[in-house]
Coordinates of C-alpha atoms in Angstrom, one line a residue:
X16 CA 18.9 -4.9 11.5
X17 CA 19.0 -3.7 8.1
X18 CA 21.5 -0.2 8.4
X19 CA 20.7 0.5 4.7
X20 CA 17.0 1.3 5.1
X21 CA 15.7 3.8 7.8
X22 CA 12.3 4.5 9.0
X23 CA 11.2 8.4 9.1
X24 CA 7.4 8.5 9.5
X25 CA 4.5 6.1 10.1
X26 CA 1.0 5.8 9.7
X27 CA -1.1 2.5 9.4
X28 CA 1.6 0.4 7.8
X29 CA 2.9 2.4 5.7
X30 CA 5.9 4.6 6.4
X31 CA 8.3 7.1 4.2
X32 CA 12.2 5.9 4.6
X33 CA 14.9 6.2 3.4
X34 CA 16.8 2.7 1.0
X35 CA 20.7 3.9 0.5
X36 CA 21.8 2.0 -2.4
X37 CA 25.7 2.1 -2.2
X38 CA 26.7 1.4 -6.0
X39 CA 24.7 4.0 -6.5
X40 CA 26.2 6.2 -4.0
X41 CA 22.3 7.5 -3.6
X42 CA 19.7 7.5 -1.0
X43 CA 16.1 6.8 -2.7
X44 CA 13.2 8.2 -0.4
X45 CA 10.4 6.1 -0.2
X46 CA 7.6 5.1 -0.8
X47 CA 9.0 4.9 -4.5
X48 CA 7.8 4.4 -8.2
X49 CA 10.8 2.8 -10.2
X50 CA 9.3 3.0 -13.9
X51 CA 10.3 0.3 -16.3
X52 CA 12.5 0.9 -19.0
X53 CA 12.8 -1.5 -21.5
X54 CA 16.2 -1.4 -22.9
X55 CA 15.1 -2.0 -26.5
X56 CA 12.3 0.4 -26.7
X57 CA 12.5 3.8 -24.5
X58 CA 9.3 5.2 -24.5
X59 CA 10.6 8.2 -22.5
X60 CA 14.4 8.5 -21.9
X61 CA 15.6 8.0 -18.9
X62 CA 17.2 11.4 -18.3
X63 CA 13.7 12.6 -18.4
X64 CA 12.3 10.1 -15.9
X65 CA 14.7 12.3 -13.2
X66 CA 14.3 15.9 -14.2
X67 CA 10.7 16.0 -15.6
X68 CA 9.1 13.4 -13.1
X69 CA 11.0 13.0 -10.0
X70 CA 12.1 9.3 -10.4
X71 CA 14.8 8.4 -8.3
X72 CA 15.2 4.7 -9.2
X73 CA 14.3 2.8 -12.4
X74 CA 14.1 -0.6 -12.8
X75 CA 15.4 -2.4 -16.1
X76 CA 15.4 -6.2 -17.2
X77 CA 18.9 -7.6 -17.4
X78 CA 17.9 -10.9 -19.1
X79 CA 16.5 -8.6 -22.2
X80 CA 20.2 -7.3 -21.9
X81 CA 22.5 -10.2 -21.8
X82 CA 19.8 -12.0 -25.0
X83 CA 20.0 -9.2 -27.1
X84 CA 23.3 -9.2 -29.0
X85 CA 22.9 -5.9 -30.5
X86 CA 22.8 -4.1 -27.2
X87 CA 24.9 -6.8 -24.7
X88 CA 28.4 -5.9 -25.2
X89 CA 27.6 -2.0 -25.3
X90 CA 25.8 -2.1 -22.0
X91 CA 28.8 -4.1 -20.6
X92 CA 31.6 -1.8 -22.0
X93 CA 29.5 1.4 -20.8
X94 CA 27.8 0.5 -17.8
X95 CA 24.6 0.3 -17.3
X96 CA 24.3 3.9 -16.1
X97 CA 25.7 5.7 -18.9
X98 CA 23.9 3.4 -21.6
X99 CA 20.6 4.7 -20.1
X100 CA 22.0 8.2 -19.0
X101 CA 20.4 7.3 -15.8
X102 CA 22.2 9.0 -12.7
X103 CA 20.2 7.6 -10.3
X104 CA 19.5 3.6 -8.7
X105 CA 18.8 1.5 -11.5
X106 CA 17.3 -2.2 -10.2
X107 CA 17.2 -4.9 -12.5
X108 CA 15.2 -7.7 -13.0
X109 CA 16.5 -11.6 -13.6
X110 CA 14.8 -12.9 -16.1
X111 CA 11.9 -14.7 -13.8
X112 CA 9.0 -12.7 -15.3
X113 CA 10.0 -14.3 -19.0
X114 CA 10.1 -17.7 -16.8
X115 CA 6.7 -17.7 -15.6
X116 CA 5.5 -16.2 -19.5
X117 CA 7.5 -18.8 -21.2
X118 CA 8.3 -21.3 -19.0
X119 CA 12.1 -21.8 -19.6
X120 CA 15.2 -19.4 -19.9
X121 CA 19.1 -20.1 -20.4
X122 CA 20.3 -18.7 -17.8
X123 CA 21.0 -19.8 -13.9
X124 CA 21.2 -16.8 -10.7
X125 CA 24.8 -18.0 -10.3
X126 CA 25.1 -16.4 -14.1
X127 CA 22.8 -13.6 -14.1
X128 CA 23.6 -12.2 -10.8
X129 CA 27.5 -11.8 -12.3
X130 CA 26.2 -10.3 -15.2
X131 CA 23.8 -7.8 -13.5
X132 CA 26.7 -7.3 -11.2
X133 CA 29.3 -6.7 -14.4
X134 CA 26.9 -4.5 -16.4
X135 CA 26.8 -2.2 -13.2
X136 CA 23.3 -3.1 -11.3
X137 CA 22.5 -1.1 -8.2
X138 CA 20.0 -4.1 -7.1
X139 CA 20.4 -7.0 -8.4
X140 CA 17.3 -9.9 -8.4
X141 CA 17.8 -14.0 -8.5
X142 CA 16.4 -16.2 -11.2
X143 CA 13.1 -16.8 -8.6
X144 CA 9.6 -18.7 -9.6
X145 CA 6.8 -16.8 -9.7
X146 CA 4.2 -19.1 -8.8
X147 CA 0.7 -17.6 -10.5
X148 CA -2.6 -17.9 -8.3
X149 CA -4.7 -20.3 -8.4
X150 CA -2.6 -23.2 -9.0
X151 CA -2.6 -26.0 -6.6
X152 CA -1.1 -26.6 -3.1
X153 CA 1.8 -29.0 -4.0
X154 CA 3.1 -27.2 -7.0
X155 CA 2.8 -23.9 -4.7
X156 CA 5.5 -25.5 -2.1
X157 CA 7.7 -27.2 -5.0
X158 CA 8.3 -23.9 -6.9
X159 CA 8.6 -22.0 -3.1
X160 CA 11.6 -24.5 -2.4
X161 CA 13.1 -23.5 -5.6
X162 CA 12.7 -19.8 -4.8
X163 CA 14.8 -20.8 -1.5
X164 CA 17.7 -22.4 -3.7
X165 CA 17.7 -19.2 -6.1
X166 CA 17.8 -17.2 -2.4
X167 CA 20.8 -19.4 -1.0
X168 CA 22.5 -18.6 -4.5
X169 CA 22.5 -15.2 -4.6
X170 CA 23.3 -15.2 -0.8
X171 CA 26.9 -16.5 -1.7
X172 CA 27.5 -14.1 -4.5
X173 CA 30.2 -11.7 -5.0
X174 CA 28.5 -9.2 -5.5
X175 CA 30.4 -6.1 -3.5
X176 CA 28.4 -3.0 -2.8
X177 CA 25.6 -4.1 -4.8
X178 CA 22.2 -4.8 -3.4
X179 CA 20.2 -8.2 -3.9
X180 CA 16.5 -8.7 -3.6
X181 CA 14.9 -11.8 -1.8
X182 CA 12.0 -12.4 -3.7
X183 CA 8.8 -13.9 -1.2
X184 CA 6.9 -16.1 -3.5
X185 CA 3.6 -18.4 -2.1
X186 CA 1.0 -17.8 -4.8
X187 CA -1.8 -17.2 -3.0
X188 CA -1.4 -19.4 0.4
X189 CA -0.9 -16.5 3.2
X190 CA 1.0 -19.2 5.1
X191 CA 3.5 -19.9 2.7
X192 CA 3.6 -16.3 1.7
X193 CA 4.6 -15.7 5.4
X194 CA 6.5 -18.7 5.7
X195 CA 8.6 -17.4 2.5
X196 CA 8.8 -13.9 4.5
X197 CA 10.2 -15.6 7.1
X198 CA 12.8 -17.1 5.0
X199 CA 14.0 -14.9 3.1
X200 CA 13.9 -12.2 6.1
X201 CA 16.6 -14.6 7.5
X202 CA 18.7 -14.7 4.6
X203 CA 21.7 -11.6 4.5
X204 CA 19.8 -10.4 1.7
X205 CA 18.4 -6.4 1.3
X206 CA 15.3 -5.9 -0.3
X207 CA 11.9 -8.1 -0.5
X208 CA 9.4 -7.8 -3.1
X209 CA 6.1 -9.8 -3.0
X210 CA 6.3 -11.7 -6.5
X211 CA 3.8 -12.7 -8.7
X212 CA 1.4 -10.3 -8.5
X213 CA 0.5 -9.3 -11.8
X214 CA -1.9 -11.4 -12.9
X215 CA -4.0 -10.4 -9.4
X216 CA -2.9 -6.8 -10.5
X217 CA -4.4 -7.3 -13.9
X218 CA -7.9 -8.4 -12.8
X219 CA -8.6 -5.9 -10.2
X220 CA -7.9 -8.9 -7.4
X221 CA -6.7 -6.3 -5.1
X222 CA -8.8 -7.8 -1.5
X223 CA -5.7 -10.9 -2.5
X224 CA -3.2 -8.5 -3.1
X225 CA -3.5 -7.4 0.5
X226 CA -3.8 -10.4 2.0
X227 CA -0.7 -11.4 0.0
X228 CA 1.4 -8.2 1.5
X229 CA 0.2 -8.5 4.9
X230 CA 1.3 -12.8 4.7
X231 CA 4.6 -11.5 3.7
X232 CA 4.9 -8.9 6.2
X233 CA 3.7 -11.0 8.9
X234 CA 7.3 -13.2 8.1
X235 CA 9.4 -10.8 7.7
X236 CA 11.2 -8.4 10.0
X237 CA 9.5 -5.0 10.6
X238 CA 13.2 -3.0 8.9
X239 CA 13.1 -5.1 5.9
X240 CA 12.2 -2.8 2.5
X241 CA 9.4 -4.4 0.9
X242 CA 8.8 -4.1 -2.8
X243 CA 5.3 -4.5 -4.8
X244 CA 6.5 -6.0 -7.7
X245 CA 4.2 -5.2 -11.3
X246 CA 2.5 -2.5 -9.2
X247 CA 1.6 0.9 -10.5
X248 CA -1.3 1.7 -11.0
X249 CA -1.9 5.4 -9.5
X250 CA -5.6 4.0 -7.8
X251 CA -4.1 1.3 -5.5
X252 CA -1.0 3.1 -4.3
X253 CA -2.4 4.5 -1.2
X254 CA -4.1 1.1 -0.6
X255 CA -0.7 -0.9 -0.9
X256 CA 1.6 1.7 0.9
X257 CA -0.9 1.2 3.5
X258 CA -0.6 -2.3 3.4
X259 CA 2.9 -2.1 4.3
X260 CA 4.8 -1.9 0.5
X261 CA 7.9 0.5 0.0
X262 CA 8.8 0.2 -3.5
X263 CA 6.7 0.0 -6.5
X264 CA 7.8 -1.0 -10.5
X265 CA 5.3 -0.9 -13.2
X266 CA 5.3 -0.5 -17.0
X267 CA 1.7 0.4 -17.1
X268 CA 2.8 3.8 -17.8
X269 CA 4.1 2.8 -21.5
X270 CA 1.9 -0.4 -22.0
X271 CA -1.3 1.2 -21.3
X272 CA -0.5 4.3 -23.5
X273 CA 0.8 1.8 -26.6
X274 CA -3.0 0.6 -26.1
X275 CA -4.8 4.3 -26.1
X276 CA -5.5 4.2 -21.9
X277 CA -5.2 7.1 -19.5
X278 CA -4.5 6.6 -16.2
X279 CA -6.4 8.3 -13.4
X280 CA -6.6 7.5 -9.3
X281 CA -9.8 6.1 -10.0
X282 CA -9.3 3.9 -12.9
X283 CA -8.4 3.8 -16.4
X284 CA -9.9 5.5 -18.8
X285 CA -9.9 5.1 -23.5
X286 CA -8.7 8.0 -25.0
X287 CA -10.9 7.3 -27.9
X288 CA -14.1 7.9 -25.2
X289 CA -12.6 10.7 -24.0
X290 CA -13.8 14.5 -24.3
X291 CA -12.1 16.0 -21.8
X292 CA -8.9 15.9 -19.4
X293 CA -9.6 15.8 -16.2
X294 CA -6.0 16.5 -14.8
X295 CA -3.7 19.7 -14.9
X296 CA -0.6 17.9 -16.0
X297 CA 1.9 19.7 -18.4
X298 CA -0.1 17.4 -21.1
X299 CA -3.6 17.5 -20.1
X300 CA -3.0 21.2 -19.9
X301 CA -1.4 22.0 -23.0
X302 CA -3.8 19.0 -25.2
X303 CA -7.2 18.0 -25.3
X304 CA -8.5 14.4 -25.9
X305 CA -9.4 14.9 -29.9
X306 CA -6.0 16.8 -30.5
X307 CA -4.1 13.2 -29.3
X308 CA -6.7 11.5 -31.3
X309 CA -6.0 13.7 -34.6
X310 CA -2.1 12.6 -34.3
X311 CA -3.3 9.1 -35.4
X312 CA 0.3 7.8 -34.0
X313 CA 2.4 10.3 -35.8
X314 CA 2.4 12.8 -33.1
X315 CA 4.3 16.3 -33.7
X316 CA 7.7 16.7 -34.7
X317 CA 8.9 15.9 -31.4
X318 CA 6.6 13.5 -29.8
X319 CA 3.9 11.3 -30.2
X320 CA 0.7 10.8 -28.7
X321 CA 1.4 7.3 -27.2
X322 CA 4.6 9.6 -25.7
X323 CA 2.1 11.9 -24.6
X324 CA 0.0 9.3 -22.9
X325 CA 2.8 7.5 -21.3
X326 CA 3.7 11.2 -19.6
X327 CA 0.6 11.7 -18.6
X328 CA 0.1 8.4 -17.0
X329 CA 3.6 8.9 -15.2
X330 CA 2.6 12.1 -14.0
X331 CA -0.4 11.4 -12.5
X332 CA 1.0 8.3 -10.9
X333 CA 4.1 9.9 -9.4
X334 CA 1.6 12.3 -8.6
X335 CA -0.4 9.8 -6.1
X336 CA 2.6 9.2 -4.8
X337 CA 3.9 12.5 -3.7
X338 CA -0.1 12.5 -2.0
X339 CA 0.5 9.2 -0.2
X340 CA 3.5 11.0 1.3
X341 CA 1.7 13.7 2.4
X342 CA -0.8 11.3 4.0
X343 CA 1.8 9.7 5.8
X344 CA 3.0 12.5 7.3
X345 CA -0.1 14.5 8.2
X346 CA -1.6 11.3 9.5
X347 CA -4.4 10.8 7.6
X348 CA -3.3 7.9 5.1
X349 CA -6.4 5.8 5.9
X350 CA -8.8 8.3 5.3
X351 CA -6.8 8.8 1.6
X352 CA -7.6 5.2 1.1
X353 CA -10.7 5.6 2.2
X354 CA -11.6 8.1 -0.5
X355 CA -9.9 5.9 -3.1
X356 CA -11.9 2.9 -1.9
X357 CA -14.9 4.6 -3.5
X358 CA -13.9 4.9 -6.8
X359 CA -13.9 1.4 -7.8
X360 CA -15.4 -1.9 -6.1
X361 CA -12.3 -3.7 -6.0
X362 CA -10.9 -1.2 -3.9
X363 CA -13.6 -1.3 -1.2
X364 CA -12.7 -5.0 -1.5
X365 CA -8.8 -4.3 -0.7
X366 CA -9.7 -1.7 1.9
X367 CA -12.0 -4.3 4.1
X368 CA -9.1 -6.6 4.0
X369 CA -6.9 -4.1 5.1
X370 CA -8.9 -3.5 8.2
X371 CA -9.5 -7.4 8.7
X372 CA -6.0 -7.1 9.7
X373 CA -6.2 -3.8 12.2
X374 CA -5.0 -5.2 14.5
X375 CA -1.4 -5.7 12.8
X376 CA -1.9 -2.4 11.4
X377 CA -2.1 -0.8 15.3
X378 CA 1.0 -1.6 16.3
X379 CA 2.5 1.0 14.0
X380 CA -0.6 3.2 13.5
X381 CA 0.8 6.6 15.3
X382 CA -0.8 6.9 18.8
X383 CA -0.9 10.3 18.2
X384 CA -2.2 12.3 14.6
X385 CA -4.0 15.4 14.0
X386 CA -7.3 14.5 12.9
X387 CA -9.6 11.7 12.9
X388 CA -12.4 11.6 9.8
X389 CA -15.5 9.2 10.2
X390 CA -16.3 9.1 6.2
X391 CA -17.5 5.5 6.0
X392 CA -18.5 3.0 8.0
X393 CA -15.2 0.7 7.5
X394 CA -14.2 3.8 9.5
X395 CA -15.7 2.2 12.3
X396 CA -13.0 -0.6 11.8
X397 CA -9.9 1.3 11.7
X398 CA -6.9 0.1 14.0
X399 CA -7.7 3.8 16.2
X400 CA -10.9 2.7 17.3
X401 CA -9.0 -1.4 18.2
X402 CA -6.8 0.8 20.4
X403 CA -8.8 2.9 22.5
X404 CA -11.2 -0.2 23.0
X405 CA -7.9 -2.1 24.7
X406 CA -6.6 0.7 26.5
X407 CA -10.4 1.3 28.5
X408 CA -9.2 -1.6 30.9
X409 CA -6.4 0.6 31.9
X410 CA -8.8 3.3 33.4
X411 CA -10.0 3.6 37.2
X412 CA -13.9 3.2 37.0
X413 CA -16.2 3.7 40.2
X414 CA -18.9 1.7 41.6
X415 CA -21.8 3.6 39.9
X416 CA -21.2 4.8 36.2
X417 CA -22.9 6.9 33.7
X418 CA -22.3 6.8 30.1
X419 CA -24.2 8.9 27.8
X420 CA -23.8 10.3 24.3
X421 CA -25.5 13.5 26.2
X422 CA -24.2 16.3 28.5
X423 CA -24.3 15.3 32.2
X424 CA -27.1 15.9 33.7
X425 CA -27.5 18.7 36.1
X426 CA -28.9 16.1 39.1
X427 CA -27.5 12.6 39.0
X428 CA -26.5 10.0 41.9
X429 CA -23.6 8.2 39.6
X430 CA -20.3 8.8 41.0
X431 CA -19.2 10.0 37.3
X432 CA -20.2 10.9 34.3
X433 CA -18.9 9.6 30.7
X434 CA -19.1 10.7 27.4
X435 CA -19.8 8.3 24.7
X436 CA -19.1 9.0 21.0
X437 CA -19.2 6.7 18.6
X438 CA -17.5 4.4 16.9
X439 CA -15.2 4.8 20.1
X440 CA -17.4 4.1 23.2
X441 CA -17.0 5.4 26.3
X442 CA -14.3 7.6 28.1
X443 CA -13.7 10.1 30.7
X444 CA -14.7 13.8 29.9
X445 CA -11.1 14.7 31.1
X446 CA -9.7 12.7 27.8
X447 CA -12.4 14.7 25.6
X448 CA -9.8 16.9 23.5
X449 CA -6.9 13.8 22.9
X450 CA -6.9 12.0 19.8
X451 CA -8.7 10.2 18.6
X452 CA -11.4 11.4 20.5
X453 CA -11.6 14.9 18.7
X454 CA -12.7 13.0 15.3
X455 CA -15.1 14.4 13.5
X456 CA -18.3 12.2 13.1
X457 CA -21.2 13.3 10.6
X458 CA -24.5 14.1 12.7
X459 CA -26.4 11.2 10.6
X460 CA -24.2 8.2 12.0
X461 CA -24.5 4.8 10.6
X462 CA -25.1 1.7 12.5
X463 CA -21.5 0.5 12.1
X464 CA -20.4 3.3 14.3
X465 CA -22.7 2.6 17.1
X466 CA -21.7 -1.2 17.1
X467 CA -18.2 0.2 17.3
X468 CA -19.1 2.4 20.5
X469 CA -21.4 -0.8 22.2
X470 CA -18.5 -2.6 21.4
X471 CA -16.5 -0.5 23.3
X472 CA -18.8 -0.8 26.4
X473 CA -18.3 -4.3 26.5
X474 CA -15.4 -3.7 26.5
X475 CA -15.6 -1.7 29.7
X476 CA -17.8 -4.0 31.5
X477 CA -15.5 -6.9 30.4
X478 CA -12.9 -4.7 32.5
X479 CA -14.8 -3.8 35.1
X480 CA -17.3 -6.8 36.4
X481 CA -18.1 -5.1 40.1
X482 CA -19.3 -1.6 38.7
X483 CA -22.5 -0.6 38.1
X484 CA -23.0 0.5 34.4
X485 CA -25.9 2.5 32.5
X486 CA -25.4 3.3 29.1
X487 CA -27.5 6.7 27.5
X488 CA -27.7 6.0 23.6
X489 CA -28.9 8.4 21.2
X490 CA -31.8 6.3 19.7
X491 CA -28.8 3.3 18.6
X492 CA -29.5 0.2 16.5
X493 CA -30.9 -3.0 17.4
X494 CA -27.8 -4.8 16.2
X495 CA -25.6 -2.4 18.4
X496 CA -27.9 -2.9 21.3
X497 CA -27.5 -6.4 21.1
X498 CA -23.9 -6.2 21.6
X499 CA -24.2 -3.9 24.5
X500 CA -23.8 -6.8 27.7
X501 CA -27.2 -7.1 29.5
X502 CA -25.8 -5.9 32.8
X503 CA -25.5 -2.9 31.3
X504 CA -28.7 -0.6 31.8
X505 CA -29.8 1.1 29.0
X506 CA -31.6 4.2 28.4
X507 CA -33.0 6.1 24.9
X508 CA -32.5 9.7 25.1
X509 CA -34.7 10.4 22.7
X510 CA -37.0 8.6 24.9
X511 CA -36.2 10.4 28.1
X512 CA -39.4 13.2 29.5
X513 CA -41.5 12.1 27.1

């Protein structure tokens, strides 16, 4: 058990908890955006990251530190805390994402993790490999057994009250991602972020982000805070909290800003296209697109428009992340990745993989939530629909069964009477008003949802081999039809008294 991260609230995989980070003397409530502050160059100042935007924890790369003379020994006479006037957490990085850019740095994790540790780090990060994709097998599992050294070395630092994250590298081999879970899960270490995903991050990859989180979850333990590292972007935060992440970093904010690019939960949009806002933000509010145009860089007196951008982009991100939260809470995260799933391709691709893996997801999907949406037919996939298809072996059936999408008819000789609704399948009237049975389902339903529901009556007749079974379909597919089992009678209402 992990004592210094606590789990409040669940739905799908993700879940809102609560990291204490005891240098800090602060509990950070997650999930949790941790913008990047470059030590040599703050876009926005710290102090305003905390009162203007929320941010409880910030992220900040200690190699930059301890190789740039002009700011090394003030950092390490003031603290890291005071050089950024930053009250709250502040994680720092090692030095790793300069290794994979460059390919060599000066420094070991025996070194970096004392000087993280002197300057005043709350987390503290090893000198890791972050394997790109891509690359082949053998140098995958060479720079994975590296990753394990840099583990076992900041394992047996001094390092007092202050955290250390266990990187869980694999490129992109699911085993070895899980295998590294496993690992570093076993180590005494405190928080875990997936590595290397940037360059998956960059090109809309996000089907292999998934399947990257979900590796790394599958190793490690179920308490252990897991961190997204490079990640974001306001349109896959839903996605990945979903996935199972806890804690994001991202400079997107500031880079994407320096380059002219609003952010939006759909995308990423050019200034210089732009005629309107579509946000209420302080600085969509109080700005149009051709008045950030007209400061050509200079900005006002006070800020400029790449400042301008970069708050924006922070607002509508921490924004998305208050609205995951919400989600979580009110139980309706999947349907919130749902809706995001249609704003961009790549999305739809990250949400099927997601639901290739509901039956992970189930076991800490909420048995219980207020409202079930079908808005898609990936709907008909969602870990809800798993469960209720299981738990139809644990109900009494009788010899002679009914199940019809209709109401029972008046005169019948069956010894009961089912409803059937898809994507579900069958189930006892009596169970008619528990969820997820109260979803609601458009009148036009797609084919997915009745394979779902046939799906479901196999299920049933898998359970129940010496009962009698007739199914009453409203007019269903061909290809759900098909997967009804052919002891099971089947009658078309539609075709009924004609």
């Amino acid at each position: 058990m992990r004592d210094h991260f606590e789990i409040r609230d669940h739905d799908a995989a993700g879940r809102i908890g609560r990291l204490e980070v005891p240098r800090a003397g602060v509990t950070v409530e997650t999930p949790a955006l941790l913008p990047v502050v470059n030590p040599n160059v703050l876009t926005i100042e710290p102090r305003r990251l905390a009162e203007e935007f929320g941010a409880e924890m910030l992220i900040t790369n200690s190699y930059i530190i301890r190789s740039t003379d002009r700011i090394r020994g003030r950092v390490l006479d003031q603290g890291l805390h005071e050089f950024l006037g930053f009250d709250g957490a502040i994680m720092t990085d090692s030095g790793s994402f300069q290794l994979a850019e460059y390919g060599d740095i000066d420094v070991t994790t025996e070194e970096i993790i004392e000087f993280q540790r002197q300057i005043g780090s709350d987390v503290a990060t090893p000198v890791d490999v972050p394997t790109p994709p891509d690359v082949d097998r053998d140098r995958a599992e060479r720079e994975l057994e590296t990753t394990k050294t840099a583990l076992a070395d900041a394992e047996a630092a001094d390092t007092g009250d202050m955290l250390l994250n266990a990187p869980v590298q694999g490129s992109t081999f699911p085993d070895l991602r899980e295998a590294a879970g496993r690992h570093a899960s076993a180590t005494d270490l405190d928080v875990f972020p997936v590595g290397a995903m940037v360059p998956l991050l960059n090109s809309y990859r996000y089907a292999e982000v998934v399947e990257a989180v979900r590796a790394a979850k599958r190793g490690l333990d179920p308490d252990a805070p897991v961190h997204l590292f490079g990640a974001g972007h306001p349109m896959m935060l839903a996605l990945a909290v979903a996935a199972g992440c806890d804690l994001f970093d991202s400079a997107a904010y500031a880079l994407m800003a320096r380059d002219g690019r609003y952010l939006t939960v759909s995308g990423t949009e050019h200034l210089e296209e732009m005629e309107y806002f579509p946000c209420s933000c302080p600085v969509c509010a109080e700005h149009t697109p051709a008045e950030l145009r007209q400061m050509d860089g200079g900005g006002t007196a006070d800020r400029s428009a790449e400042e301008l951008l970069a708050e924006h982009n922070l607002h509508v991100t921490f924004e998305e992340l208050r609205r995951v939260k919400a989600a979580i809470r009110s139980g309706d995260l999947l349907q919130l990745v749902d809706r995001r799933a249609r704003g961009h391709p790549a999305m739809l691709d990250g949400l099927r993989t997601l639901l290739d893996h509901a039956d992970e997801i189930e076991r800490t999907d909420p048995v219980s939530k207020d409202a079930f949406f079908y808005t898609s037919h990936e709907s008909a996939r969602r870990p809800e629909v798993r469960r209720h298809h299981d738990r139809l072996s644990r109900l009494a059936v009788p010899d002679r069964l009914l199940l019809t999408e209709s109401d029972a008819p008046s005169d019948h000789e069956y010894d009961a009477v089912w409803r059937v609704k898809p994507p579900f399948g069958p189930f006892p009237r009596a169970l008619s008003e528990t969820y997820p049975l109260t979803a609601e389902v458009p009148e036009r339903l797609d084919g997915a949802a009745q394979v779902a529901a046939a799906e479901g009556v196999a299920s049933l007749a898998d359970a129940n081999p010496d009962s009698d079974l007739t199914l009453g379909h409203d007019d269903w597919a061909a290809r759900a039809l098909d997967a009804v089992p052919d002891r099971v009678e089947t009658e078309n209402l539609r075709h009924l008294g004609r």
